[in-house]
Amino acid sequence: MARQSKAERNRKQKARQQEIRDGHKEAKRPSRDDIARMALYWMITRAIAHSSEERLEMMQERIVKLLVVQGFDEAASEAVFDDLVEKYRGGDWPFRRKVHFMDRPDDLDLDV
């Protein structure tokens, strides 16, 4: 039996990955990034709601430090964090709707 070509292996891998993504979408299974995004949103908006600039600064310091360890630029990481805080401070829902998952993001109870 001949060994599969690299192109054939890549085609099969691409098809398997698409099946996995489709299955997750059908099951409404969040990705690791979806959970991380919501966790960070929740942490930042809770600190904003409690007027805790100290808590925000502590989060920023720790998160930026971890990003720098991964090789990201410190100033750029701080700027991105600051941009997120300002975006979340606006009070609007900052994420694209997942229309296949829910009717309206306004229906969420973020104080759970």
Short mmCIF file of C-alpha atoms in Angstrom, two decimals:
data_model
loop_
_atom_site.label_atom_id
_atom_site.label_comp_id
_atom_site.label_asym_id
_atom_site.label_seq_id
_atom_site.Cartn_x
_atom_site.Cartn_y
_atom_site.Cartn_z
CA MET A 1 0.00 0.00 0.00
CA ALA A 2 1.44 3.35 -1.06
CA ARG A 3 1.96 6.09 1.46
CA GLN A 4 -0.49 9.00 1.21
CA SER A 5 0.81 12.19 -0.30
CA LYS A 6 1.18 15.23 1.92
CA ALA A 7 -1.62 16.95 0.00
CA GLU A 8 -3.96 13.98 0.60
CA ARG A 9 -3.14 13.88 4.34
CA ASN A 10 -3.74 17.63 4.57
CA ARG A 11 -7.06 17.32 2.74
CA LYS A 12 -8.23 14.57 5.11
CA GLN A 13 -7.06 16.52 8.16
CA LYS A 14 -8.91 19.60 6.93
CA ALA A 15 -12.09 17.54 6.49
CA ARG A 16 -11.73 16.03 10.01
CA GLN A 17 -11.21 19.45 11.56
CA GLN A 18 -14.27 20.83 9.75
CA GLU A 19 -16.36 17.91 11.08
CA ILE A 20 -15.17 18.69 14.60
CA ARG A 21 -15.98 22.40 14.22
CA ASP A 22 -19.40 21.59 12.77
CA GLY A 23 -20.10 19.19 15.64
CA HIS A 24 -19.13 21.82 18.21
CA LYS A 25 -21.33 24.38 16.49
CA GLU A 26 -24.30 21.99 16.43
CA ALA A 27 -23.76 21.13 20.10
CA LYS A 28 -23.38 24.84 20.93
CA ARG A 29 -20.07 23.98 22.58
CA PRO A 30 -17.95 27.05 23.38
CA SER A 31 -14.29 27.06 22.53
CA ARG A 32 -11.50 27.76 24.97
CA ASP A 33 -11.27 31.25 23.47
CA ASP A 34 -15.02 31.85 23.94
CA ILE A 35 -14.71 31.01 27.64
CA ALA A 36 -11.57 33.12 28.08
CA ARG A 37 -13.22 36.07 26.32
CA MET A 38 -16.30 35.88 28.57
CA ALA A 39 -14.19 35.43 31.71
CA LEU A 40 -12.13 38.51 30.93
CA TYR A 41 -15.25 40.50 30.02
CA TRP A 42 -16.90 39.47 33.29
CA MET A 43 -13.81 40.31 35.38
CA ILE A 44 -13.34 43.72 33.80
CA THR A 45 -17.02 44.73 33.89
CA ARG A 46 -17.32 43.64 37.54
CA ALA A 47 -14.32 45.80 38.45
CA ILE A 48 -15.82 48.72 36.51
CA ALA A 49 -19.23 48.23 38.18
CA HIS A 50 -17.61 48.33 41.62
CA SER A 51 -15.48 51.37 40.68
CA SER A 52 -12.37 49.37 41.49
CA GLU A 53 -9.56 50.97 39.50
CA GLU A 54 -7.15 49.21 41.85
CA ARG A 55 -8.57 45.82 40.82
CA LEU A 56 -8.34 46.76 37.14
CA GLU A 57 -4.73 47.85 37.52
CA MET A 58 -3.86 44.62 39.35
CA MET A 59 -5.51 42.53 36.60
CA GLN A 60 -3.72 44.50 33.91
CA GLU A 61 -0.36 44.16 35.62
CA ARG A 62 -0.70 40.39 36.02
CA ILE A 63 -2.15 39.72 32.57
CA VAL A 64 0.45 41.90 30.83
CA LYS A 65 3.23 40.18 32.77
CA LEU A 66 1.98 36.78 31.54
CA LEU A 67 1.76 38.06 27.97
CA VAL A 68 5.32 39.38 28.14
CA VAL A 69 6.52 35.97 29.36
CA GLN A 70 4.95 34.54 26.19
CA GLY A 71 6.93 36.99 24.09
CA PHE A 72 4.43 39.81 23.54
CA ASP A 73 5.50 43.45 23.73
CA GLU A 74 4.73 45.01 27.13
CA ALA A 75 3.61 48.42 25.86
CA ALA A 76 1.46 46.88 23.14
CA SER A 77 -0.11 44.47 25.66
CA GLU A 78 -0.93 47.34 28.01
CA ALA A 79 -2.47 49.30 25.13
CA VAL A 80 -4.68 46.36 24.11
CA PHE A 81 -5.82 45.85 27.71
CA ASP A 82 -6.59 49.57 28.05
CA ASP A 83 -8.57 49.46 24.80
CA LEU A 84 -10.63 46.53 26.11
CA VAL A 85 -11.38 48.33 29.37
CA GLU A 86 -12.55 51.41 27.49
CA LYS A 87 -14.65 49.29 25.15
CA TYR A 88 -16.26 47.42 28.04
CA ARG A 89 -16.73 50.63 30.03
CA GLY A 90 -19.14 51.81 27.33
CA GLY A 91 -21.75 49.37 28.61
CA ASP A 92 -22.72 48.03 25.19
CA TRP A 93 -22.45 44.34 24.36
CA PRO A 94 -19.02 44.27 22.64
CA PHE A 95 -19.31 40.85 20.99
CA ARG A 96 -20.82 39.62 17.78
CA ARG A 97 -24.11 37.91 18.36
CA LYS A 98 -24.18 34.15 18.02
CA VAL A 99 -27.59 34.19 16.37
CA HIS A 100 -27.64 30.42 16.12
CA PHE A 101 -27.30 30.20 19.93
CA MET A 102 -29.64 32.80 21.40
CA ASP A 103 -32.22 35.44 20.60
CA ARG A 104 -30.67 38.51 22.21
CA PRO A 105 -27.54 39.10 24.28
CA ASP A 106 -29.66 41.48 26.43
CA ASP A 107 -31.29 38.38 27.89
CA LEU A 108 -28.07 37.41 29.66
CA ASP A 109 -27.85 37.82 33.42
CA LEU A 110 -24.20 38.71 33.92
CA ASP A 111 -24.64 39.05 37.69
CA VAL A 112 -24.84 35.30 38.22
#
